[in-house]
Amino acid sequence: LACGTGLVTKKLIRKVGSKGQIYAIDSSESAIKIAKKWTGDVKNLHFVRADAEKVQFNTKFDSITCQYALFFFPNEQKVLKNMKKMMKRNGTITLAVHGKYNVPYFDCILEPVKKFIPDYLPKYPEMDRFGTKETFSAAIKKAGFSKIIVKKFVFKYSPGTFSEYWNNYKKHLSKPLKEKFDSLTKFQKANLREMVKDKTLEYTKKDGKIVFPWEVLVLRAKNQ
């Protein structure tokens, strides 16, 4: 669910093998196009463009995964309860969200950008609203799942030097965000770049490479 450009989907293909069936669902046609190229021609993989709140199938699933998307859904309970409808008895859901306190990869850029462009991001719910074990498990329990286990992991991730981090961010902006960014004057862009650089200094090593900590919560639960 919310397969995006297919990174997790590709890993699931190896897990499932040739005997099972994988349905990769996303609301974005462009993301699905990228995912199809990324995963290649796999006969037991089926891409579906659909709304997570409403999508239904004639079959029931053994397992449903959803990585870094639950916090984007305005009504997560509708999505979770829809997952439950699609699952077999004793089926497993596995969900991942960003942690609440330790994801500077985003914060280093987004906090300065919002000072220049207050409406930079759409009015999504807060991205860290399930960022603690308590809030995450409470939402899943409310939807009717049981045997909930939440684990926290903190990884280290390097986007390279500051120039690589900054240029890579700009390169992958969506069209609406790029238009807002391009509306800034040359002077504003220069100031913004320096503000972002200042934010990254505490994570910059002697060799010039940035190394961010990245907190992730992974949850597993049963449909019983």
mmCIF file with all atom_site columns, C-alpha atoms in Angstrom:
data_model
loop_
_atom_site.group_PDB
_atom_site.id
_atom_site.type_symbol
_atom_site.label_atom_id
_atom_site.label_alt_id
_atom_site.label_comp_id
_atom_site.label_asym_id
_atom_site.label_entity_id
_atom_site.label_seq_id
_atom_site.pdbx_PDB_ins_code
_atom_site.Cartn_x
_atom_site.Cartn_y
_atom_site.Cartn_z
_atom_site.occupancy
_atom_site.B_iso_or_equiv
_atom_site.pdbx_formal_charge
_atom_site.auth_seq_id
_atom_site.auth_comp_id
_atom_site.auth_asym_id
_atom_site.auth_atom_id
_atom_site.pdbx_PDB_model_num
ATOM 1   C CA . LEU A 1 1   ? 0.000   0.000   0.000   1.00 0.00 ? 1   LEU A CA 1
ATOM 2   C CA . ALA A 1 2   ? 1.405   3.394   -1.088  1.00 0.00 ? 2   ALA A CA 1
ATOM 3   C CA . CYS A 1 3   ? 4.120   1.581   -3.035  1.00 0.00 ? 3   CYS A CA 1
ATOM 4   C CA . GLY A 1 4   ? 5.580   4.831   -4.376  1.00 0.00 ? 4   GLY A CA 1
ATOM 5   C CA . THR A 1 5   ? 8.452   4.263   -6.781  1.00 0.00 ? 5   THR A CA 1
ATOM 6   C CA . GLY A 1 6   ? 8.786   0.596   -5.839  1.00 0.00 ? 6   GLY A CA 1
ATOM 7   C CA . LEU A 1 7   ? 11.755  0.247   -3.506  1.00 0.00 ? 7   LEU A CA 1
ATOM 8   C CA . VAL A 1 8   ? 9.947   -1.996  -1.011  1.00 0.00 ? 8   VAL A CA 1
ATOM 9   C CA . THR A 1 9   ? 8.023   -3.686  -3.821  1.00 0.00 ? 9   THR A CA 1
ATOM 10  C CA . LYS A 1 10  ? 11.271  -4.860  -5.388  1.00 0.00 ? 10  LYS A CA 1
ATOM 11  C CA . LYS A 1 11  ? 12.388  -6.404  -2.099  1.00 0.00 ? 11  LYS A CA 1
ATOM 12  C CA . LEU A 1 12  ? 9.013   -8.116  -1.659  1.00 0.00 ? 12  LEU A CA 1
ATOM 13  C CA . ILE A 1 13  ? 9.384   -9.771  -5.053  1.00 0.00 ? 13  ILE A CA 1
ATOM 14  C CA . ARG A 1 14  ? 12.454  -11.618 -3.759  1.00 0.00 ? 14  ARG A CA 1
ATOM 15  C CA . LYS A 1 15  ? 10.639  -12.588 -0.556  1.00 0.00 ? 15  LYS A CA 1
ATOM 16  C CA . VAL A 1 16  ? 7.492   -13.884 -2.253  1.00 0.00 ? 16  VAL A CA 1
ATOM 17  C CA . GLY A 1 17  ? 9.195   -15.662 -5.135  1.00 0.00 ? 17  GLY A CA 1
ATOM 18  C CA . SER A 1 18  ? 7.240   -16.926 -8.132  1.00 0.00 ? 18  SER A CA 1
ATOM 19  C CA . LYS A 1 19  ? 4.404   -18.700 -6.286  1.00 0.00 ? 19  LYS A CA 1
ATOM 20  C CA . GLY A 1 20  ? 2.720   -15.770 -4.543  1.00 0.00 ? 20  GLY A CA 1
ATOM 21  C CA . GLN A 1 21  ? 1.039   -12.649 -5.868  1.00 0.00 ? 21  GLN A CA 1
ATOM 22  C CA . ILE A 1 22  ? 1.959   -9.047  -5.088  1.00 0.00 ? 22  ILE A CA 1
ATOM 23  C CA . TYR A 1 23  ? -0.369  -6.083  -5.569  1.00 0.00 ? 23  TYR A CA 1
ATOM 24  C CA . ALA A 1 24  ? 1.404   -2.722  -5.419  1.00 0.00 ? 24  ALA A CA 1
ATOM 25  C CA . ILE A 1 25  ? -1.047  0.130   -4.841  1.00 0.00 ? 25  ILE A CA 1
ATOM 26  C CA . ASP A 1 26  ? -0.518  3.874   -5.119  1.00 0.00 ? 26  ASP A CA 1
ATOM 27  C CA . SER A 1 27  ? -2.637  6.918   -5.956  1.00 0.00 ? 27  SER A CA 1
ATOM 28  C CA . SER A 1 28  ? 0.103   8.447   -8.143  1.00 0.00 ? 28  SER A CA 1
ATOM 29  C CA . GLU A 1 29  ? 0.296   7.388   -11.776 1.00 0.00 ? 29  GLU A CA 1
ATOM 30  C CA . SER A 1 30  ? 3.774   8.896   -12.150 1.00 0.00 ? 30  SER A CA 1
ATOM 31  C CA . ALA A 1 31  ? 5.075   6.948   -9.130  1.00 0.00 ? 31  ALA A CA 1
ATOM 32  C CA . ILE A 1 32  ? 3.673   3.724   -10.545 1.00 0.00 ? 32  ILE A CA 1
ATOM 33  C CA . LYS A 1 33  ? 5.354   4.353   -13.908 1.00 0.00 ? 33  LYS A CA 1
ATOM 34  C CA . ILE A 1 34  ? 8.709   4.721   -12.148 1.00 0.00 ? 34  ILE A CA 1
ATOM 35  C CA . ALA A 1 35  ? 8.037   1.611   -10.055 1.00 0.00 ? 35  ALA A CA 1
ATOM 36  C CA . LYS A 1 36  ? 7.266   -0.456  -13.161 1.00 0.00 ? 36  LYS A CA 1
ATOM 37  C CA . LYS A 1 37  ? 10.627  0.483   -14.696 1.00 0.00 ? 37  LYS A CA 1
ATOM 38  C CA . TRP A 1 38  ? 12.417  -0.127  -11.395 1.00 0.00 ? 38  TRP A CA 1
ATOM 39  C CA . THR A 1 39  ? 10.943  -3.576  -10.763 1.00 0.00 ? 39  THR A CA 1
ATOM 40  C CA . GLY A 1 40  ? 11.010  -4.869  -14.343 1.00 0.00 ? 40  GLY A CA 1
ATOM 41  C CA . ASP A 1 41  ? 8.712   -7.408  -15.967 1.00 0.00 ? 41  ASP A CA 1
ATOM 42  C CA . VAL A 1 42  ? 7.444   -9.629  -13.141 1.00 0.00 ? 42  VAL A CA 1
ATOM 43  C CA . LYS A 1 43  ? 4.417   -11.789 -13.963 1.00 0.00 ? 43  LYS A CA 1
ATOM 44  C CA . ASN A 1 44  ? 3.105   -12.109 -10.411 1.00 0.00 ? 44  ASN A CA 1
ATOM 45  C CA . LEU A 1 45  ? 3.382   -8.376  -9.685  1.00 0.00 ? 45  LEU A CA 1
ATOM 46  C CA . HIS A 1 46  ? 0.330   -6.217  -10.322 1.00 0.00 ? 46  HIS A CA 1
ATOM 47  C CA . PHE A 1 47  ? 0.281   -2.412  -10.067 1.00 0.00 ? 47  PHE A CA 1
ATOM 48  C CA . VAL A 1 48  ? -2.989  -0.719  -9.160  1.00 0.00 ? 48  VAL A CA 1
ATOM 49  C CA . ARG A 1 49  ? -3.702  2.999   -9.075  1.00 0.00 ? 49  ARG A CA 1
ATOM 50  C CA . ALA A 1 50  ? -6.237  3.476   -6.298  1.00 0.00 ? 50  ALA A CA 1
ATOM 51  C CA . ASP A 1 51  ? -7.270  5.368   -3.165  1.00 0.00 ? 51  ASP A CA 1
ATOM 52  C CA . ALA A 1 52  ? -6.065  3.615   0.000   1.00 0.00 ? 52  ALA A CA 1
ATOM 53  C CA . GLU A 1 53  ? -9.362  4.340   1.777   1.00 0.00 ? 53  GLU A CA 1
ATOM 54  C CA . LYS A 1 54  ? -11.513 2.739   -0.925  1.00 0.00 ? 54  LYS A CA 1
ATOM 55  C CA . VAL A 1 55  ? -9.551  0.070   -2.812  1.00 0.00 ? 55  VAL A CA 1
ATOM 56  C CA . GLN A 1 56  ? -11.008 -3.452  -2.538  1.00 0.00 ? 56  GLN A CA 1
ATOM 57  C CA . PHE A 1 57  ? -10.195 -6.860  -4.017  1.00 0.00 ? 57  PHE A CA 1
ATOM 58  C CA . ASN A 1 58  ? -12.036 -10.139 -4.482  1.00 0.00 ? 58  ASN A CA 1
ATOM 59  C CA . THR A 1 59  ? -9.221  -11.935 -2.697  1.00 0.00 ? 59  THR A CA 1
ATOM 60  C CA . LYS A 1 60  ? -7.855  -11.692 0.846   1.00 0.00 ? 60  LYS A CA 1
ATOM 61  C CA . PHE A 1 61  ? -4.186  -11.035 1.550   1.00 0.00 ? 61  PHE A CA 1
ATOM 62  C CA . ASP A 1 62  ? -1.727  -12.786 3.862   1.00 0.00 ? 62  ASP A CA 1
ATOM 63  C CA . SER A 1 63  ? 0.242   -9.619  4.442   1.00 0.00 ? 63  SER A CA 1
ATOM 64  C CA . ILE A 1 64  ? 0.031   -5.872  3.810   1.00 0.00 ? 64  ILE A CA 1
ATOM 65  C CA . THR A 1 65  ? 2.955   -3.464  4.060   1.00 0.00 ? 65  THR A CA 1
ATOM 66  C CA . CYS A 1 66  ? 3.004   0.324   4.079   1.00 0.00 ? 66  CYS A CA 1
ATOM 67  C CA . GLN A 1 67  ? 6.247   2.300   4.335   1.00 0.00 ? 67  GLN A CA 1
ATOM 68  C CA . TYR A 1 68  ? 6.440   6.021   5.218   1.00 0.00 ? 68  TYR A CA 1
ATOM 69  C CA . ALA A 1 69  ? 2.871   6.820   4.187   1.00 0.00 ? 69  ALA A CA 1
ATOM 70  C CA . LEU A 1 70  ? 0.453   6.307   7.100   1.00 0.00 ? 70  LEU A CA 1
ATOM 71  C CA . PHE A 1 71  ? 1.101   9.850   8.360   1.00 0.00 ? 71  PHE A CA 1
ATOM 72  C CA . PHE A 1 72  ? 0.054   11.319  4.998   1.00 0.00 ? 72  PHE A CA 1
ATOM 73  C CA . PHE A 1 73  ? -3.473  9.891   5.124   1.00 0.00 ? 73  PHE A CA 1
ATOM 74  C CA . PRO A 1 74  ? -5.914  12.516  6.515   1.00 0.00 ? 74  PRO A CA 1
ATOM 75  C CA . ASN A 1 75  ? -8.044  9.739   8.026   1.00 0.00 ? 75  ASN A CA 1
ATOM 76  C CA . GLU A 1 76  ? -5.661  6.930   8.916   1.00 0.00 ? 76  GLU A CA 1
ATOM 77  C CA . GLN A 1 77  ? -8.475  4.927   10.571  1.00 0.00 ? 77  GLN A CA 1
ATOM 78  C CA . LYS A 1 78  ? -10.338 4.573   7.274   1.00 0.00 ? 78  LYS A CA 1
ATOM 79  C CA . VAL A 1 79  ? -7.156  3.283   5.650   1.00 0.00 ? 79  VAL A CA 1
ATOM 80  C CA . LEU A 1 80  ? -6.306  0.888   8.474   1.00 0.00 ? 80  LEU A CA 1
ATOM 81  C CA . LYS A 1 81  ? -9.847  -0.499  8.657   1.00 0.00 ? 81  LYS A CA 1
ATOM 82  C CA . ASN A 1 82  ? -9.829  -0.952  4.900   1.00 0.00 ? 82  ASN A CA 1
ATOM 83  C CA . MET A 1 83  ? -6.582  -2.906  5.263   1.00 0.00 ? 83  MET A CA 1
ATOM 84  C CA . LYS A 1 84  ? -8.317  -5.104  7.815   1.00 0.00 ? 84  LYS A CA 1
ATOM 85  C CA . LYS A 1 85  ? -11.140 -5.857  5.367   1.00 0.00 ? 85  LYS A CA 1
ATOM 86  C CA . MET A 1 86  ? -8.607  -6.968  2.762   1.00 0.00 ? 86  MET A CA 1
ATOM 87  C CA . MET A 1 87  ? -6.720  -9.345  5.040   1.00 0.00 ? 87  MET A CA 1
ATOM 88  C CA . LYS A 1 88  ? -7.025  -13.003 5.873   1.00 0.00 ? 88  LYS A CA 1
ATOM 89  C CA . ARG A 1 89  ? -7.659  -14.065 9.444   1.00 0.00 ? 89  ARG A CA 1
ATOM 90  C CA . ASN A 1 90  ? -4.286  -13.967 11.251  1.00 0.00 ? 90  ASN A CA 1
ATOM 91  C CA . GLY A 1 91  ? -2.824  -11.914 8.413   1.00 0.00 ? 91  GLY A CA 1
ATOM 92  C CA . THR A 1 92  ? 0.041   -9.557  9.222   1.00 0.00 ? 92  THR A CA 1
ATOM 93  C CA . ILE A 1 93  ? 0.459   -5.850  8.644   1.00 0.00 ? 93  ILE A CA 1
ATOM 94  C CA . THR A 1 94  ? 3.915   -4.276  8.713   1.00 0.00 ? 94  THR A CA 1
ATOM 95  C CA . LEU A 1 95  ? 4.162   -0.496  8.781   1.00 0.00 ? 95  LEU A CA 1
ATOM 96  C CA . ALA A 1 96  ? 7.073   1.937   8.975   1.00 0.00 ? 96  ALA A CA 1
ATOM 97  C CA . VAL A 1 97  ? 7.020   5.626   9.931   1.00 0.00 ? 97  VAL A CA 1
ATOM 98  C CA . HIS A 1 98  ? 9.625   8.270   10.651  1.00 0.00 ? 98  HIS A CA 1
ATOM 99  C CA . GLY A 1 99  ? 10.437  8.845   14.316  1.00 0.00 ? 99  GLY A CA 1
ATOM 100 C CA . LYS A 1 100 ? 9.306   12.017  16.028  1.00 0.00 ? 100 LYS A CA 1
ATOM 101 C CA . TYR A 1 101 ? 12.582  13.355  17.347  1.00 0.00 ? 101 TYR A CA 1
ATOM 102 C CA . ASN A 1 102 ? 15.441  12.395  15.086  1.00 0.00 ? 102 ASN A CA 1
ATOM 103 C CA . VAL A 1 103 ? 15.052  12.920  11.321  1.00 0.00 ? 103 VAL A CA 1
ATOM 104 C CA . PRO A 1 104 ? 17.279  15.945  10.529  1.00 0.00 ? 104 PRO A CA 1
ATOM 105 C CA . TYR A 1 105 ? 17.529  14.947  6.859   1.00 0.00 ? 105 TYR A CA 1
ATOM 106 C CA . PHE A 1 106 ? 14.156  16.665  6.367   1.00 0.00 ? 106 PHE A CA 1
ATOM 107 C CA . ASP A 1 107 ? 14.300  19.278  9.113   1.00 0.00 ? 107 ASP A CA 1
ATOM 108 C CA . CYS A 1 108 ? 17.572  20.849  7.949   1.00 0.00 ? 108 CYS A CA 1
ATOM 109 C CA . ILE A 1 109 ? 15.910  21.890  4.698   1.00 0.00 ? 109 ILE A CA 1
ATOM 110 C CA . LEU A 1 110 ? 12.231  22.239  5.539   1.00 0.00 ? 110 LEU A CA 1
ATOM 111 C CA . GLU A 1 111 ? 12.595  24.564  8.533   1.00 0.00 ? 111 GLU A CA 1
ATOM 112 C CA . PRO A 1 112 ? 14.566  27.231  6.587   1.00 0.00 ? 112 PRO A CA 1
ATOM 113 C CA . VAL A 1 113 ? 12.414  26.820  3.453   1.00 0.00 ? 113 VAL A CA 1
ATOM 114 C CA . LYS A 1 114 ? 9.207   27.499  5.403   1.00 0.00 ? 114 LYS A CA 1
ATOM 115 C CA . LYS A 1 115 ? 10.629  30.865  6.485   1.00 0.00 ? 115 LYS A CA 1
ATOM 116 C CA . PHE A 1 116 ? 10.879  31.937  2.841   1.00 0.00 ? 116 PHE A CA 1
ATOM 117 C CA . ILE A 1 117 ? 7.818   30.054  1.517   1.00 0.00 ? 117 ILE A CA 1
ATOM 118 C CA . PRO A 1 118 ? 5.212   29.587  4.319   1.00 0.00 ? 118 PRO A CA 1
ATOM 119 C CA . ASP A 1 119 ? 2.871   27.583  2.062   1.00 0.00 ? 119 ASP A CA 1
ATOM 120 C CA . TYR A 1 120 ? 5.702   25.438  0.664   1.00 0.00 ? 120 TYR A CA 1
ATOM 121 C CA . LEU A 1 121 ? 4.116   22.136  1.700   1.00 0.00 ? 121 LEU A CA 1
ATOM 122 C CA . PRO A 1 122 ? 0.464   21.117  1.233   1.00 0.00 ? 122 PRO A CA 1
ATOM 123 C CA . LYS A 1 123 ? -1.660  20.972  4.374   1.00 0.00 ? 123 LYS A CA 1
ATOM 124 C CA . TYR A 1 124 ? -0.921  17.359  5.159   1.00 0.00 ? 124 TYR A CA 1
ATOM 125 C CA . PRO A 1 125 ? -1.305  16.099  8.713   1.00 0.00 ? 125 PRO A CA 1
ATOM 126 C CA . GLU A 1 126 ? 1.920   16.330  10.723  1.00 0.00 ? 126 GLU A CA 1
ATOM 127 C CA . MET A 1 127 ? 4.508   13.881  9.383   1.00 0.00 ? 127 MET A CA 1
ATOM 128 C CA . ASP A 1 128 ? 5.594   12.808  12.875  1.00 0.00 ? 128 ASP A CA 1
ATOM 129 C CA . ARG A 1 129 ? 2.111   12.251  14.351  1.00 0.00 ? 129 ARG A CA 1
ATOM 130 C CA . PHE A 1 130 ? 2.835   8.503   14.725  1.00 0.00 ? 130 PHE A CA 1
ATOM 131 C CA . GLY A 1 131 ? 6.464   9.126   15.624  1.00 0.00 ? 131 GLY A CA 1
ATOM 132 C CA . THR A 1 132 ? 6.416   7.528   19.093  1.00 0.00 ? 132 THR A CA 1
ATOM 133 C CA . LYS A 1 133 ? 5.756   3.901   20.006  1.00 0.00 ? 133 LYS A CA 1
ATOM 134 C CA . GLU A 1 134 ? 2.701   4.965   22.015  1.00 0.00 ? 134 GLU A CA 1
ATOM 135 C CA . THR A 1 135 ? 0.967   7.030   19.307  1.00 0.00 ? 135 THR A CA 1
ATOM 136 C CA . PHE A 1 136 ? 1.810   4.487   16.613  1.00 0.00 ? 136 PHE A CA 1
ATOM 137 C CA . SER A 1 137 ? 0.489   1.429   18.469  1.00 0.00 ? 137 SER A CA 1
ATOM 138 C CA . ALA A 1 138 ? -2.598  3.328   19.706  1.00 0.00 ? 138 ALA A CA 1
ATOM 139 C CA . ALA A 1 139 ? -3.702  4.080   16.131  1.00 0.00 ? 139 ALA A CA 1
ATOM 140 C CA . ILE A 1 140 ? -3.269  0.450   15.070  1.00 0.00 ? 140 ILE A CA 1
ATOM 141 C CA . LYS A 1 141 ? -5.092  -0.863  18.137  1.00 0.00 ? 141 LYS A CA 1
ATOM 142 C CA . LYS A 1 142 ? -7.991  1.525   17.512  1.00 0.00 ? 142 LYS A CA 1
ATOM 143 C CA . ALA A 1 143 ? -8.415  0.018   14.026  1.00 0.00 ? 143 ALA A CA 1
ATOM 144 C CA . GLY A 1 144 ? -8.895  -3.450  15.555  1.00 0.00 ? 144 GLY A CA 1
ATOM 145 C CA . PHE A 1 145 ? -5.486  -5.084  15.134  1.00 0.00 ? 145 PHE A CA 1
ATOM 146 C CA . SER A 1 146 ? -3.833  -7.076  17.917  1.00 0.00 ? 146 SER A CA 1
ATOM 147 C CA . LYS A 1 147 ? -0.448  -8.547  18.921  1.00 0.00 ? 147 LYS A CA 1
ATOM 148 C CA . ILE A 1 148 ? 1.139   -5.190  18.159  1.00 0.00 ? 148 ILE A CA 1
ATOM 149 C CA . ILE A 1 149 ? 4.923   -4.951  18.315  1.00 0.00 ? 149 ILE A CA 1
ATOM 150 C CA . VAL A 1 150 ? 6.760   -1.666  17.655  1.00 0.00 ? 150 VAL A CA 1
ATOM 151 C CA . LYS A 1 151 ? 10.539  -1.425  17.354  1.00 0.00 ? 151 LYS A CA 1
ATOM 152 C CA . LYS A 1 152 ? 12.645  1.704   17.062  1.00 0.00 ? 152 LYS A CA 1
ATOM 153 C CA . PHE A 1 153 ? 15.742  1.834   14.890  1.00 0.00 ? 153 PHE A CA 1
ATOM 154 C CA . VAL A 1 154 ? 18.221  4.676   14.456  1.00 0.00 ? 154 VAL A CA 1
ATOM 155 C CA . PHE A 1 155 ? 20.293  4.460   11.287  1.00 0.00 ? 155 PHE A CA 1
ATOM 156 C CA . LYS A 1 156 ? 23.082  6.623   9.965   1.00 0.00 ? 156 LYS A CA 1
ATOM 157 C CA . TYR A 1 157 ? 22.616  8.028   6.485   1.00 0.00 ? 157 TYR A CA 1
ATOM 158 C CA . SER A 1 158 ? 25.010  10.138  4.439   1.00 0.00 ? 158 SER A CA 1
ATOM 159 C CA . PRO A 1 159 ? 23.720  12.183  1.491   1.00 0.00 ? 159 PRO A CA 1
ATOM 160 C CA . GLY A 1 160 ? 27.353  13.102  0.714   1.00 0.00 ? 160 GLY A CA 1
ATOM 161 C CA . THR A 1 161 ? 28.756  16.613  0.953   1.00 0.00 ? 161 THR A CA 1
ATOM 162 C CA . PHE A 1 162 ? 26.535  19.625  1.533   1.00 0.00 ? 162 PHE A CA 1
ATOM 163 C CA . SER A 1 163 ? 26.583  20.457  -2.203  1.00 0.00 ? 163 SER A CA 1
ATOM 164 C CA . GLU A 1 164 ? 25.462  16.913  -3.033  1.00 0.00 ? 164 GLU A CA 1
ATOM 165 C CA . TYR A 1 165 ? 22.717  17.030  -0.395  1.00 0.00 ? 165 TYR A CA 1
ATOM 166 C CA . TRP A 1 166 ? 21.457  20.433  -1.567  1.00 0.00 ? 166 TRP A CA 1
ATOM 167 C CA . ASN A 1 167 ? 21.645  19.733  -5.306  1.00 0.00 ? 167 ASN A CA 1
ATOM 168 C CA . ASN A 1 168 ? 20.039  16.306  -4.975  1.00 0.00 ? 168 ASN A CA 1
ATOM 169 C CA . TYR A 1 169 ? 17.146  17.822  -3.028  1.00 0.00 ? 169 TYR A CA 1
ATOM 170 C CA . LYS A 1 170 ? 16.533  20.441  -5.729  1.00 0.00 ? 170 LYS A CA 1
ATOM 171 C CA . LYS A 1 171 ? 16.849  17.841  -8.487  1.00 0.00 ? 171 LYS A CA 1
ATOM 172 C CA . HIS A 1 172 ? 14.015  15.708  -7.100  1.00 0.00 ? 172 HIS A CA 1
ATOM 173 C CA . LEU A 1 173 ? 11.502  18.442  -6.272  1.00 0.00 ? 173 LEU A CA 1
ATOM 174 C CA . SER A 1 174 ? 8.006   17.798  -7.551  1.00 0.00 ? 174 SER A CA 1
ATOM 175 C CA . LYS A 1 175 ? 6.685   20.278  -10.111 1.00 0.00 ? 175 LYS A CA 1
ATOM 176 C CA . PRO A 1 176 ? 4.536   22.324  -7.646  1.00 0.00 ? 176 PRO A CA 1
ATOM 177 C CA . LEU A 1 177 ? 7.419   22.619  -5.154  1.00 0.00 ? 177 LEU A CA 1
ATOM 178 C CA . LYS A 1 178 ? 9.901   23.472  -7.899  1.00 0.00 ? 178 LYS A CA 1
ATOM 179 C CA . GLU A 1 179 ? 7.658   26.308  -9.070  1.00 0.00 ? 179 GLU A CA 1
ATOM 180 C CA . LYS A 1 180 ? 7.547   27.747  -5.540  1.00 0.00 ? 180 LYS A CA 1
ATOM 181 C CA . PHE A 1 181 ? 11.296  27.379  -5.144  1.00 0.00 ? 181 PHE A CA 1
ATOM 182 C CA . ASP A 1 182 ? 11.975  29.005  -8.523  1.00 0.00 ? 182 ASP A CA 1
ATOM 183 C CA . SER A 1 183 ? 9.812   31.994  -7.537  1.00 0.00 ? 183 SER A CA 1
ATOM 184 C CA . LEU A 1 184 ? 12.488  33.083  -5.036  1.00 0.00 ? 184 LEU A CA 1
ATOM 185 C CA . THR A 1 185 ? 14.957  35.783  -6.049  1.00 0.00 ? 185 THR A CA 1
ATOM 186 C CA . LYS A 1 186 ? 18.624  34.950  -6.547  1.00 0.00 ? 186 LYS A CA 1
ATOM 187 C CA . PHE A 1 187 ? 19.407  36.696  -3.249  1.00 0.00 ? 187 PHE A CA 1
ATOM 188 C CA . GLN A 1 188 ? 16.730  34.692  -1.384  1.00 0.00 ? 188 GLN A CA 1
ATOM 189 C CA . LYS A 1 189 ? 18.006  31.411  -2.819  1.00 0.00 ? 189 LYS A CA 1
ATOM 190 C CA . ALA A 1 190 ? 21.563  32.247  -1.703  1.00 0.00 ? 190 ALA A CA 1
ATOM 191 C CA . ASN A 1 191 ? 20.348  33.107  1.810   1.00 0.00 ? 191 ASN A CA 1
ATOM 192 C CA . LEU A 1 192 ? 18.261  29.976  1.975   1.00 0.00 ? 192 LEU A CA 1
ATOM 193 C CA . ARG A 1 193 ? 21.203  27.826  0.927   1.00 0.00 ? 193 ARG A CA 1
ATOM 194 C CA . GLU A 1 194 ? 23.370  29.317  3.685   1.00 0.00 ? 194 GLU A CA 1
ATOM 195 C CA . MET A 1 195 ? 20.648  28.767  6.295   1.00 0.00 ? 195 MET A CA 1
ATOM 196 C CA . VAL A 1 196 ? 20.355  25.121  5.300   1.00 0.00 ? 196 VAL A CA 1
ATOM 197 C CA . LYS A 1 197 ? 24.140  24.743  5.362   1.00 0.00 ? 197 LYS A CA 1
ATOM 198 C CA . ASP A 1 198 ? 24.248  26.161  8.895   1.00 0.00 ? 198 ASP A CA 1
ATOM 199 C CA . LYS A 1 199 ? 21.690  23.565  9.958   1.00 0.00 ? 199 LYS A CA 1
ATOM 200 C CA . THR A 1 200 ? 23.843  20.723  8.612   1.00 0.00 ? 200 THR A CA 1
ATOM 201 C CA . LEU A 1 201 ? 27.094  21.778  10.296  1.00 0.00 ? 201 LEU A CA 1
ATOM 202 C CA . GLU A 1 202 ? 26.545  19.728  13.453  1.00 0.00 ? 202 GLU A CA 1
ATOM 203 C CA . TYR A 1 203 ? 26.189  16.608  11.269  1.00 0.00 ? 203 TYR A CA 1
ATOM 204 C CA . THR A 1 204 ? 29.189  17.368  9.020   1.00 0.00 ? 204 THR A CA 1
ATOM 205 C CA . LYS A 1 205 ? 32.359  15.325  9.518   1.00 0.00 ? 205 LYS A CA 1
ATOM 206 C CA . LYS A 1 206 ? 35.955  16.453  9.040   1.00 0.00 ? 206 LYS A CA 1
ATOM 207 C CA . ASP A 1 207 ? 36.014  15.041  5.497   1.00 0.00 ? 207 ASP A CA 1
ATOM 208 C CA . GLY A 1 208 ? 33.074  17.292  4.535   1.00 0.00 ? 208 GLY A CA 1
ATOM 209 C CA . LYS A 1 209 ? 30.530  14.469  4.398   1.00 0.00 ? 209 LYS A CA 1
ATOM 210 C CA . ILE A 1 210 ? 27.193  14.879  6.168   1.00 0.00 ? 210 ILE A CA 1
ATOM 211 C CA . VAL A 1 211 ? 26.075  11.950  8.325   1.00 0.00 ? 211 VAL A CA 1
ATOM 212 C CA . PHE A 1 212 ? 22.489  12.183  9.571   1.00 0.00 ? 212 PHE A CA 1
ATOM 213 C CA . PRO A 1 213 ? 20.883  9.987   12.222  1.00 0.00 ? 213 PRO A CA 1
ATOM 214 C CA . TRP A 1 214 ? 17.541  8.647   11.033  1.00 0.00 ? 214 TRP A CA 1
ATOM 215 C CA . GLU A 1 215 ? 14.946  7.363   13.472  1.00 0.00 ? 215 GLU A CA 1
ATOM 216 C CA . VAL A 1 216 ? 12.424  4.831   12.176  1.00 0.00 ? 216 VAL A CA 1
ATOM 217 C CA . LEU A 1 217 ? 9.593   2.965   13.900  1.00 0.00 ? 217 LEU A CA 1
ATOM 218 C CA . VAL A 1 218 ? 8.564   -0.406  12.467  1.00 0.00 ? 218 VAL A CA 1
ATOM 219 C CA . LEU A 1 219 ? 5.295   -1.976  13.590  1.00 0.00 ? 219 LEU A CA 1
ATOM 220 C CA . ARG A 1 220 ? 3.925   -5.469  13.118  1.00 0.00 ? 220 ARG A CA 1
ATOM 221 C CA . ALA A 1 221 ? 0.380   -6.532  14.054  1.00 0.00 ? 221 ALA A CA 1
ATOM 222 C CA . LYS A 1 222 ? -2.123  -9.318  13.443  1.00 0.00 ? 222 LYS A CA 1
ATOM 223 C CA . ASN A 1 223 ? -5.668  -9.348  12.103  1.00 0.00 ? 223 ASN A CA 1
ATOM 224 C CA . GLN A 1 224 ? -7.357  -11.588 14.674  1.00 0.00 ? 224 GLN A CA 1
#
